[in-house]
Amino acid sequence: MDNNQLVIEIQKLIKNSIENYFKKPKPRNHHILDSLFPEERQISSVMTGLTTSMGTTFWEKLANFLAKDNGFRILYKQDKKLLQPSPFPQDLRSELDNLKSLRKSKEQKISMTECIERLRVS
């Protein structure tokens, strides 16, 4: 998949995630800050809820999409929760931990393409 298709797919996921969040009715509980800063409190509440909601409605779907697009197989339980292979292969665990530290490193960066290639080989 080329970059333009990837951007379009990500935009669709973001749009769907936000639209689905605002379609659900939200219960209103009184909070002490509602008396002092009603608008700001409401905006903060909506943004926090949206951010939390996007964990499963956007980031998880994006990870699944990218994994499938790069040739990985997604394992699910019957209730559609992601599975980790059990037992998790030790060589794959080592490589994954190594790649995590390289991705976080300030001195040495590794590209996502190289990460994917190294995980395929493991």
CSV table of N, CA, C and O in Angstrom, one decimal:
chain,number,residue,atom,x,y,z
A,1,MET,N,0.9,-1.2,0.0
A,1,MET,CA,0.0,0.0,0.0
A,1,MET,C,0.9,1.2,0.0
A,1,MET,O,1.8,1.3,0.8
A,2,ASP,N,0.6,2.2,-0.9
A,2,ASP,CA,1.4,3.4,-0.9
A,2,ASP,C,1.0,4.4,0.2
A,2,ASP,O,0.0,4.2,0.9
A,3,ASN,N,1.8,5.4,0.3
A,3,ASN,CA,1.5,6.4,1.4
A,3,ASN,C,0.2,7.1,1.3
A,3,ASN,O,-0.5,7.4,2.3
A,4,ASN,N,-0.3,7.4,0.0
A,4,ASN,CA,-1.6,8.1,-0.2
A,4,ASN,C,-2.7,7.3,0.3
A,4,ASN,O,-3.6,7.7,1.0
A,5,GLN,N,-2.7,6.0,0.0
A,5,GLN,CA,-3.7,5.1,0.5
A,5,GLN,C,-3.7,4.9,2.0
A,5,GLN,O,-4.7,4.9,2.6
A,6,LEU,N,-2.5,4.9,2.6
A,6,LEU,CA,-2.3,4.8,4.0
A,6,LEU,C,-2.9,6.0,4.7
A,6,LEU,O,-3.7,5.9,5.7
A,7,VAL,N,-2.6,7.2,4.2
A,7,VAL,CA,-3.2,8.5,4.7
A,7,VAL,C,-4.7,8.5,4.6
A,7,VAL,O,-5.4,8.8,5.6
A,8,ILE,N,-5.3,8.0,3.5
A,8,ILE,CA,-6.7,8.0,3.4
A,8,ILE,C,-7.3,7.0,4.4
A,8,ILE,O,-8.3,7.3,5.0
A,9,GLU,N,-6.7,5.8,4.6
A,9,GLU,CA,-7.2,4.9,5.5
A,9,GLU,C,-7.2,5.4,7.0
A,9,GLU,O,-8.1,5.3,7.8
A,10,ILE,N,-6.1,6.1,7.3
A,10,ILE,CA,-5.9,6.7,8.7
A,10,ILE,C,-7.0,7.8,8.9
A,10,ILE,O,-7.6,7.9,9.9
A,11,GLN,N,-7.2,8.6,7.9
A,11,GLN,CA,-8.2,9.6,8.0
A,11,GLN,C,-9.6,9.0,8.2
A,11,GLN,O,-10.4,9.5,9.0
A,12,LYS,N,-9.9,7.9,7.5
A,12,LYS,CA,-11.2,7.3,7.7
A,12,LYS,C,-11.3,6.7,9.1
A,12,LYS,O,-12.4,6.9,9.7
A,13,LEU,N,-10.3,6.1,9.6
A,13,LEU,CA,-10.3,5.6,11.0
A,13,LEU,C,-10.5,6.7,12.0
A,13,LEU,O,-11.3,6.6,13.0
A,14,ILE,N,-9.8,7.8,11.8
A,14,ILE,CA,-10.0,9.0,12.7
A,14,ILE,C,-11.4,9.5,12.7
A,14,ILE,O,-12.1,9.8,13.7
A,15,LYS,N,-11.9,9.7,11.5
A,15,LYS,CA,-13.3,10.3,11.3
A,15,LYS,C,-14.3,9.4,11.9
A,15,LYS,O,-15.2,9.8,12.7
A,16,ASN,N,-14.2,8.0,11.7
A,16,ASN,CA,-15.2,7.1,12.2
A,16,ASN,C,-15.1,7.1,13.8
A,16,ASN,O,-16.1,7.0,14.5
A,17,SER,N,-13.9,7.1,14.3
A,17,SER,CA,-13.7,7.1,15.7
A,17,SER,C,-14.4,8.3,16.4
A,17,SER,O,-15.1,8.2,17.4
A,18,ILE,N,-14.1,9.5,15.8
A,18,ILE,CA,-14.7,10.7,16.4
A,18,ILE,C,-16.2,10.8,16.2
A,18,ILE,O,-17.0,11.1,17.2
A,19,GLU,N,-16.7,10.4,15.1
A,19,GLU,CA,-18.2,10.4,14.8
A,19,GLU,C,-18.9,9.4,15.8
A,19,GLU,O,-19.9,9.7,16.3
A,20,ASN,N,-18.3,8.2,15.9
A,20,ASN,CA,-18.9,7.2,16.8
A,20,ASN,C,-18.9,7.7,18.3
A,20,ASN,O,-19.8,7.4,19.0
A,21,TYR,N,-17.9,8.4,18.7
A,21,TYR,CA,-17.8,8.9,20.1
A,21,TYR,C,-18.9,9.9,20.3
A,21,TYR,O,-19.6,9.8,21.3
A,22,PHE,N,-19.2,10.8,19.4
A,22,PHE,CA,-20.2,11.8,19.6
A,22,PHE,C,-21.6,11.3,19.4
A,22,PHE,O,-22.6,12.0,19.7
A,23,LYS,N,-21.8,10.1,18.8
A,23,LYS,CA,-23.1,9.6,18.6
A,23,LYS,C,-23.7,9.0,19.9
A,23,LYS,O,-24.9,8.9,20.0
A,24,LYS,N,-22.8,8.5,20.8
A,24,LYS,CA,-23.2,7.9,22.0
A,24,LYS,C,-23.7,9.0,23.0
A,24,LYS,O,-23.0,9.9,23.2
A,25,PRO,N,-24.8,8.8,23.6
A,25,PRO,CA,-25.3,9.7,24.7
A,25,PRO,C,-24.4,9.6,25.9
A,25,PRO,O,-24.0,8.5,26.3
A,26,LYS,N,-24.0,10.8,26.4
A,26,LYS,CA,-23.1,10.8,27.6
A,26,LYS,C,-23.9,11.2,28.8
A,26,LYS,O,-24.6,12.1,28.9
A,27,PRO,N,-23.7,10.4,29.9
A,27,PRO,CA,-24.4,10.7,31.2
A,27,PRO,C,-23.7,12.0,31.8
A,27,PRO,O,-22.5,12.2,31.6
A,28,ARG,N,-24.5,12.8,32.3
A,28,ARG,CA,-24.0,14.0,33.0
A,28,ARG,C,-24.0,13.9,34.5
A,28,ARG,O,-25.1,13.7,35.1
A,29,ASN,N,-22.9,13.9,35.1
A,29,ASN,CA,-22.8,13.9,36.5
A,29,ASN,C,-22.4,15.3,37.0
A,29,ASN,O,-21.5,15.9,36.4
A,30,HIS,N,-22.9,15.7,38.1
A,30,HIS,CA,-22.5,17.0,38.6
A,30,HIS,C,-21.1,16.9,39.2
A,30,HIS,O,-20.8,16.0,39.9
A,31,HIS,N,-20.4,17.9,38.9
A,31,HIS,CA,-19.0,18.0,39.4
A,31,HIS,C,-18.8,19.4,39.9
A,31,HIS,O,-19.4,20.3,39.4
A,32,ILE,N,-18.1,19.6,41.0
A,32,ILE,CA,-17.9,20.9,41.7
A,32,ILE,C,-17.5,21.9,40.7
A,32,ILE,O,-17.9,23.1,40.8
A,33,LEU,N,-16.6,21.6,39.7
A,33,LEU,CA,-16.1,22.5,38.8
A,33,LEU,C,-17.2,23.0,37.8
A,33,LEU,O,-17.0,24.1,37.2
A,34,ASP,N,-18.3,22.3,37.7
A,34,ASP,CA,-19.4,22.8,36.9
A,34,ASP,C,-20.0,24.1,37.4
A,34,ASP,O,-20.5,24.9,36.6
A,35,SER,N,-19.9,24.3,38.7
A,35,SER,CA,-20.4,25.5,39.3
A,35,SER,C,-19.4,26.7,39.0
A,35,SER,O,-19.9,27.8,38.9
A,36,LEU,N,-18.1,26.4,38.9
A,36,LEU,CA,-17.1,27.5,38.8
A,36,LEU,C,-16.8,27.7,37.3
A,36,LEU,O,-16.7,28.9,36.9
A,37,PHE,N,-16.6,26.7,36.5
A,37,PHE,CA,-16.1,26.8,35.2
A,37,PHE,C,-17.0,25.8,34.3
A,37,PHE,O,-16.4,24.9,33.8
A,38,PRO,N,-18.2,26.1,34.1
A,38,PRO,CA,-19.1,25.1,33.4
A,38,PRO,C,-18.6,24.8,32.0
A,38,PRO,O,-18.6,23.6,31.6
A,39,GLU,N,-18.3,25.8,31.2
A,39,GLU,CA,-17.9,25.6,29.8
A,39,GLU,C,-16.6,24.8,29.7
A,39,GLU,O,-16.4,23.9,29.0
A,40,GLU,N,-15.6,25.3,30.5
A,40,GLU,CA,-14.3,24.8,30.4
A,40,GLU,C,-14.3,23.3,30.9
A,40,GLU,O,-13.7,22.4,30.4
A,41,ARG,N,-15.1,23.1,32.0
A,41,ARG,CA,-15.2,21.7,32.5
A,41,ARG,C,-15.8,20.8,31.5
A,41,ARG,O,-15.4,19.6,31.3
A,42,GLN,N,-16.9,21.2,30.8
A,42,GLN,CA,-17.5,20.4,29.8
A,42,GLN,C,-16.6,20.1,28.6
A,42,GLN,O,-16.5,19.0,28.2
A,43,ILE,N,-15.8,21.1,28.2
A,43,ILE,CA,-14.9,20.9,27.1
A,43,ILE,C,-13.8,19.9,27.5
A,43,ILE,O,-13.4,19.0,26.8
A,44,SER,N,-13.3,20.1,28.7
A,44,SER,CA,-12.2,19.2,29.2
A,44,SER,C,-12.8,17.8,29.3
A,44,SER,O,-12.1,16.8,29.0
A,45,SER,N,-14.0,17.6,29.8
A,45,SER,CA,-14.6,16.3,30.0
A,45,SER,C,-14.8,15.6,28.6
A,45,SER,O,-14.4,14.4,28.4
A,46,VAL,N,-15.2,16.4,27.6
A,46,VAL,CA,-15.4,15.8,26.3
A,46,VAL,C,-14.1,15.4,25.7
A,46,VAL,O,-13.9,14.3,25.1
A,47,MET,N,-13.1,16.3,25.8
A,47,MET,CA,-11.8,16.0,25.2
A,47,MET,C,-11.1,14.8,25.9
A,47,MET,O,-10.5,13.9,25.2
A,48,THR,N,-11.2,14.7,27.2
A,48,THR,CA,-10.7,13.5,27.9
A,48,THR,C,-11.4,12.2,27.5
A,48,THR,O,-10.7,11.2,27.3
A,49,GLY,N,-12.7,12.3,27.4
A,49,GLY,CA,-13.4,11.1,27.0
A,49,GLY,C,-13.1,10.7,25.6
A,49,GLY,O,-12.9,9.5,25.3
A,50,LEU,N,-13.0,11.6,24.7
A,50,LEU,CA,-12.6,11.3,23.3
A,50,LEU,C,-11.2,10.7,23.2
A,50,LEU,O,-11.0,9.7,22.5
A,51,THR,N,-10.3,11.3,24.0
A,51,THR,CA,-8.9,10.7,24.0
A,51,THR,C,-8.9,9.3,24.5
A,51,THR,O,-8.3,8.4,23.9
A,52,THR,N,-9.6,9.0,25.5
A,52,THR,CA,-9.7,7.7,26.1
A,52,THR,C,-10.4,6.7,25.1
A,52,THR,O,-9.9,5.6,24.9
A,53,SER,N,-11.5,7.2,24.5
A,53,SER,CA,-12.2,6.4,23.6
A,53,SER,C,-11.4,6.0,22.3
A,53,SER,O,-11.5,4.9,21.8
A,54,MET,N,-10.5,6.9,21.9
A,54,MET,CA,-9.7,6.6,20.7
A,54,MET,C,-8.7,5.5,20.9
A,54,MET,O,-8.2,4.9,20.0
A,55,GLY,N,-8.4,5.1,22.2
A,55,GLY,CA,-7.6,4.0,22.4
A,55,GLY,C,-8.0,2.7,21.7
A,55,GLY,O,-7.3,2.0,21.1
A,56,THR,N,-9.3,2.4,21.8
A,56,THR,CA,-9.8,1.2,21.2
A,56,THR,C,-10.5,1.5,19.9
A,56,THR,O,-10.5,0.6,19.0
A,57,THR,N,-11.0,2.7,19.7
A,57,THR,CA,-11.7,2.9,18.4
A,57,THR,C,-10.8,3.4,17.3
A,57,THR,O,-11.1,3.4,16.1
A,58,PHE,N,-9.6,3.9,17.7
A,58,PHE,CA,-8.7,4.3,16.6
A,58,PHE,C,-7.3,3.6,16.7
A,58,PHE,O,-6.9,2.9,15.7
A,59,TRP,N,-6.6,3.7,17.8
A,59,TRP,CA,-5.2,3.2,17.9
A,59,TRP,C,-5.2,1.7,17.7
A,59,TRP,O,-4.3,1.1,17.0
A,60,GLU,N,-6.1,0.9,18.3
A,60,GLU,CA,-6.2,-0.5,18.2
A,60,GLU,C,-6.5,-0.9,16.7
A,60,GLU,O,-5.8,-1.8,16.1
A,61,LYS,N,-7.4,-0.2,16.1
A,61,LYS,CA,-7.8,-0.5,14.7
A,61,LYS,C,-6.6,-0.2,13.8
A,61,LYS,O,-6.4,-0.9,12.8
A,62,LEU,N,-6.0,0.9,14.0
A,62,LEU,CA,-4.8,1.3,13.2
A,62,LEU,C,-3.7,0.3,13.3
A,62,LEU,O,-3.1,-0.1,12.3
A,63,ALA,N,-3.4,-0.2,14.5
A,63,ALA,CA,-2.4,-1.2,14.7
A,63,ALA,C,-2.7,-2.5,14.0
A,63,ALA,O,-1.9,-3.1,13.3
A,64,ASN,N,-4.0,-2.9,14.0
A,64,ASN,CA,-4.4,-4.1,13.3
A,64,ASN,C,-4.3,-3.9,11.8
A,64,ASN,O,-3.8,-4.8,11.1
A,65,PHE,N,-4.7,-2.8,11.3
A,65,PHE,CA,-4.7,-2.5,9.9
A,65,PHE,C,-3.2,-2.5,9.4
A,65,PHE,O,-2.9,-3.1,8.4
A,66,LEU,N,-2.3,-1.8,10.1
A,66,LEU,CA,-0.9,-1.8,9.7
A,66,LEU,C,-0.3,-3.2,9.8
A,66,LEU,O,0.5,-3.6,8.9
A,67,ALA,N,-0.6,-4.0,10.8
A,67,ALA,CA,-0.1,-5.3,10.9
A,67,ALA,C,-0.5,-6.2,9.8
A,67,ALA,O,0.3,-6.8,9.1
A,68,LYS,N,-1.8,-6.1,9.4
A,68,LYS,CA,-2.3,-6.9,8.3
A,68,LYS,C,-1.7,-6.5,7.0
A,68,LYS,O,-1.3,-7.3,6.2
A,69,ASP,N,-1.6,-5.2,6.8
A,69,ASP,CA,-1.0,-4.6,5.6
A,69,ASP,C,0.5,-5.0,5.4
A,69,ASP,O,1.0,-5.0,4.3
A,70,ASN,N,1.1,-5.3,6.5
A,70,ASN,CA,2.5,-5.7,6.5
A,70,ASN,C,2.7,-7.2,6.6
A,70,ASN,O,3.8,-7.7,6.9
A,71,GLY,N,1.7,-7.9,6.4
A,71,GLY,CA,1.8,-9.4,6.3
A,71,GLY,C,1.7,-10.1,7.6
A,71,GLY,O,2.0,-11.3,7.6
A,72,PHE,N,1.3,-9.5,8.7
A,72,PHE,CA,1.2,-10.2,10.0
A,72,PHE,C,-0.2,-10.7,10.1
A,72,PHE,O,-1.1,-10.2,9.6
A,73,ARG,N,-0.3,-11.7,10.9
A,73,ARG,CA,-1.6,-12.4,11.2
A,73,ARG,C,-2.0,-11.9,12.6
A,73,ARG,O,-1.2,-11.9,13.6
A,74,ILE,N,-3.3,-11.5,12.8
A,74,ILE,CA,-3.8,-11.0,14.1
A,74,ILE,C,-4.5,-12.2,14.8
A,74,ILE,O,-5.4,-12.8,14.2
A,75,LEU,N,-4.1,-12.4,16.0
A,75,LEU,CA,-4.8,-13.5,16.8
A,75,LEU,C,-5.8,-12.9,17.7
A,75,LEU,O,-5.5,-11.9,18.4
A,76,TYR,N,-7.0,-13.5,17.8
A,76,TYR,CA,-8.1,-13.0,18.6
A,76,TYR,C,-8.6,-14.1,19.5
A,76,TYR,O,-8.6,-15.3,19.1
A,77,LYS,N,-9.1,-13.7,20.7
A,77,LYS,CA,-9.9,-14.7,21.5
A,77,LYS,C,-11.3,-14.7,20.8
A,77,LYS,O,-11.6,-13.9,20.0
A,78,GLN,N,-12.2,-15.5,21.3
A,78,GLN,CA,-13.6,-15.5,20.8
A,78,GLN,C,-14.3,-14.2,21.1
A,78,GLN,O,-15.1,-13.8,20.3
A,79,ASP,N,-13.9,-13.5,22.1
A,79,ASP,CA,-14.6,-12.2,22.4
A,79,ASP,C,-13.9,-11.0,21.7
A,79,ASP,O,-14.1,-9.9,22.0
A,80,LYS,N,-13.1,-11.3,20.7
A,80,LYS,CA,-12.4,-10.4,19.8
A,80,LYS,C,-11.3,-9.6,20.5
A,80,LYS,O,-11.0,-8.5,20.1
A,81,LYS,N,-10.8,-10.1,21.6
A,81,LYS,CA,-9.7,-9.4,22.2
A,81,LYS,C,-8.4,-10.0,21.6
A,81,LYS,O,-8.3,-11.2,21.3
A,82,LEU,N,-7.4,-9.1,21.5
A,82,LEU,CA,-6.1,-9.5,20.9
A,82,LEU,C,-5.5,-10.6,21.8
A,82,LEU,O,-5.5,-10.5,23.0
A,83,LEU,N,-4.8,-11.5,21.1
A,83,LEU,CA,-4.1,-12.5,21.9
A,83,LEU,C,-2.6,-12.4,21.6
A,83,LEU,O,-2.1,-11.9,20.6
A,84,GLN,N,-1.8,-12.7,22.6
A,84,GLN,CA,-0.4,-12.8,22.5
A,84,GLN,C,-0.1,-14.3,22.3
A,84,GLN,O,-0.6,-15.1,23.1
A,85,PRO,N,0.7,-14.7,21.4
A,85,PRO,CA,1.0,-16.1,21.3
A,85,PRO,C,1.5,-16.7,22.6
A,85,PRO,O,2.3,-16.1,23.3
A,86,SER,N,1.1,-17.9,22.9
A,86,SER,CA,1.5,-18.5,24.2
A,86,SER,C,1.9,-19.9,23.9
A,86,SER,O,1.2,-20.7,23.3
A,87,PRO,N,3.1,-20.3,24.2
A,87,PRO,CA,4.1,-19.4,24.8
A,87,PRO,C,4.7,-18.5,23.7
A,87,PRO,O,4.8,-18.8,22.6
A,88,PHE,N,5.1,-17.3,24.2
A,88,PHE,CA,5.6,-16.3,23.3
A,88,PHE,C,7.0,-16.7,22.9
A,88,PHE,O,7.8,-16.9,23.9
A,89,PRO,N,7.4,-16.9,21.7
A,89,PRO,CA,8.7,-17.3,21.3
A,89,PRO,C,9.8,-16.4,21.9
A,89,PRO,O,9.8,-15.2,21.8
A,90,GLN,N,10.8,-17.0,22.6
A,90,GLN,CA,11.8,-16.3,23.3
A,90,GLN,C,12.6,-15.4,22.3
A,90,GLN,O,12.9,-14.3,22.6
A,91,ASP,N,13.0,-15.9,21.1
A,91,ASP,CA,13.8,-15.2,20.2
A,91,ASP,C,13.0,-14.0,19.7
A,91,ASP,O,13.5,-12.9,19.5
A,92,LEU,N,11.7,-14.1,19.5
A,92,LEU,CA,10.8,-13.0,19.1
A,92,LEU,C,10.7,-12.0,20.2
A,92,LEU,O,10.7,-10.8,20.0
A,93,ARG,N,10.6,-12.4,21.5
A,93,ARG,CA,10.5,-11.5,22.6
A,93,ARG,C,11.8,-10.7,22.7
A,93,ARG,O,11.7,-9.5,22.9
A,94,SER,N,12.9,-11.3,22.5
A,94,SER,CA,14.2,-10.6,22.6
A,94,SER,C,14.3,-9.6,21.5
A,94,SER,O,14.7,-8.4,21.8
A,95,GLU,N,13.9,-10.0,20.3
A,95,GLU,CA,14.0,-9.0,19.2
A,95,GLU,C,13.0,-7.9,19.4
A,95,GLU,O,13.4,-6.7,19.1
A,96,LEU,N,11.8,-8.1,19.9
A,96,LEU,CA,10.8,-7.1,20.1
A,96,LEU,C,11.3,-6.1,21.2
A,96,LEU,O,11.2,-4.9,21.1
A,97,ASP,N,11.9,-6.7,22.3
A,97,ASP,CA,12.5,-5.8,23.3
A,97,ASP,C,13.6,-4.9,22.8
A,97,ASP,O,13.7,-3.8,23.1
A,98,ASN,N,14.5,-5.5,22.0
A,98,ASN,CA,15.6,-4.8,21.4
A,98,ASN,C,15.1,-3.7,20.5
A,98,ASN,O,15.5,-2.6,20.5
A,99,LEU,N,14.0,-4.0,19.7
A,99,LEU,CA,13.5,-3.0,18.8
A,99,LEU,C,12.8,-1.8,19.6
A,99,LEU,O,12.9,-0.7,19.2
A,100,LYS,N,12.1,-2.2,20.7
A,100,LYS,CA,11.5,-1.1,21.5
A,100,LYS,C,12.6,-0.2,22.0
A,100,LYS,O,12.4,1.0,22.0
A,101,SER,N,13.7,-0.7,22.5
A,101,SER,CA,14.7,0.2,23.1
A,101,SER,C,15.4,1.0,21.9
A,101,SER,O,15.7,2.2,22.2
A,102,LEU,N,15.5,0.4,20.8
A,102,LEU,CA,16.1,1.2,19.6
A,102,LEU,C,15.1,2.3,19.2
A,102,LEU,O,15.6,3.4,18.9
A,103,ARG,N,13.8,2.0,19.2
A,103,ARG,CA,12.9,3.1,18.8
A,103,ARG,C,12.8,4.2,19.8
A,103,ARG,O,12.6,5.4,19.5
A,104,LYS,N,13.1,3.9,21.1
A,104,LYS,CA,13.1,4.9,22.2
A,104,LYS,C,14.5,5.7,22.3
A,104,LYS,O,14.5,6.7,22.8
A,105,SER,N,15.5,5.1,21.7
A,105,SER,CA,16.9,5.6,21.8
A,105,SER,C,17.0,7.0,21.2
A,105,SER,O,16.5,7.2,20.1
A,106,LYS,N,17.7,7.9,21.8
A,106,LYS,CA,17.9,9.2,21.2
A,106,LYS,C,19.2,9.2,20.3
A,106,LYS,O,19.3,9.9,19.4
A,107,GLU,N,20.1,8.3,20.6
A,107,GLU,CA,21.3,8.2,19.8
A,107,GLU,C,21.1,7.4,18.5
A,107,GLU,O,21.7,7.8,17.5
A,108,GLN,N,20.4,6.3,18.6
A,108,GLN,CA,20.3,5.5,17.4
A,108,GLN,C,18.8,5.2,17.1
A,108,GLN,O,18.1,4.6,17.9
A,109,LYS,N,18.4,5.7,16.0
A,109,LYS,CA,17.0,5.5,15.5
A,109,LYS,C,16.9,4.4,14.5
A,109,LYS,O,17.8,4.1,13.8
A,110,ILE,N,15.8,3.7,14.5
A,110,ILE,CA,15.5,2.6,13.6
A,110,ILE,C,14.2,2.9,12.9
A,110,ILE,O,13.2,3.3,13.6
A,111,SER,N,14.1,2.7,11.6
A,111,SER,CA,12.9,3.0,10.9
A,111,SER,C,11.9,1.9,11.1
A,111,SER,O,12.2,0.7,11.5
A,112,MET,N,10.6,2.2,10.9
A,112,MET,CA,9.5,1.2,11.0
A,112,MET,C,9.7,0.1,10.0
A,112,MET,O,9.5,-1.0,10.3
A,113,THR,N,10.2,0.5,8.8
A,113,THR,CA,10.4,-0.6,7.8
A,113,THR,C,11.4,-1.6,8.2
A,113,THR,O,11.2,-2.8,8.1
A,114,GLU,N,12.5,-1.1,8.9
A,114,GLU,CA,13.5,-2.0,9.4
A,114,GLU,C,13.0,-2.9,10.5
A,114,GLU,O,13.3,-4.1,10.6
A,115,CYS,N,12.2,-2.3,11.4
A,115,CYS,CA,11.5,-3.0,12.5
A,115,CYS,C,10.7,-4.2,11.9
A,115,CYS,O,10.8,-5.3,12.4
A,116,ILE,N,9.9,-3.9,10.9
A,116,ILE,CA,9.0,-4.9,10.3
A,116,ILE,C,9.8,-6.0,9.7
A,116,ILE,O,9.6,-7.2,9.9
A,117,GLU,N,10.9,-5.6,9.0
A,117,GLU,CA,11.7,-6.6,8.4
A,117,GLU,C,12.4,-7.5,9.4
A,117,GLU,O,12.5,-8.7,9.3
A,118,ARG,N,12.9,-6.9,10.5
A,118,ARG,CA,13.5,-7.7,11.5
A,118,ARG,C,12.6,-8.6,12.3
A,118,ARG,O,12.9,-9.7,12.7
A,119,LEU,N,11.3,-8.2,12.4
A,119,LEU,CA,10.3,-9.0,13.1
A,119,LEU,C,9.9,-10.2,12.2
A,119,LEU,O,9.6,-11.3,12.6
A,120,ARG,N,9.9,-10.0,10.9
A,120,ARG,CA,9.6,-11.0,9.9
A,120,ARG,C,10.6,-12.1,10.0
A,120,ARG,O,10.3,-13.3,9.8
A,121,VAL,N,11.9,-11.7,10.1
A,121,VAL,CA,13.0,-12.7,10.1
A,121,VAL,C,13.0,-13.5,11.4
A,121,VAL,O,13.3,-14.7,11.4
A,122,SER,N,12.6,-12.9,12.5
A,122,SER,CA,12.7,-13.5,13.8
A,122,SER,C,11.8,-14.8,13.9
A,122,SER,O,10.8,-14.9,13.4
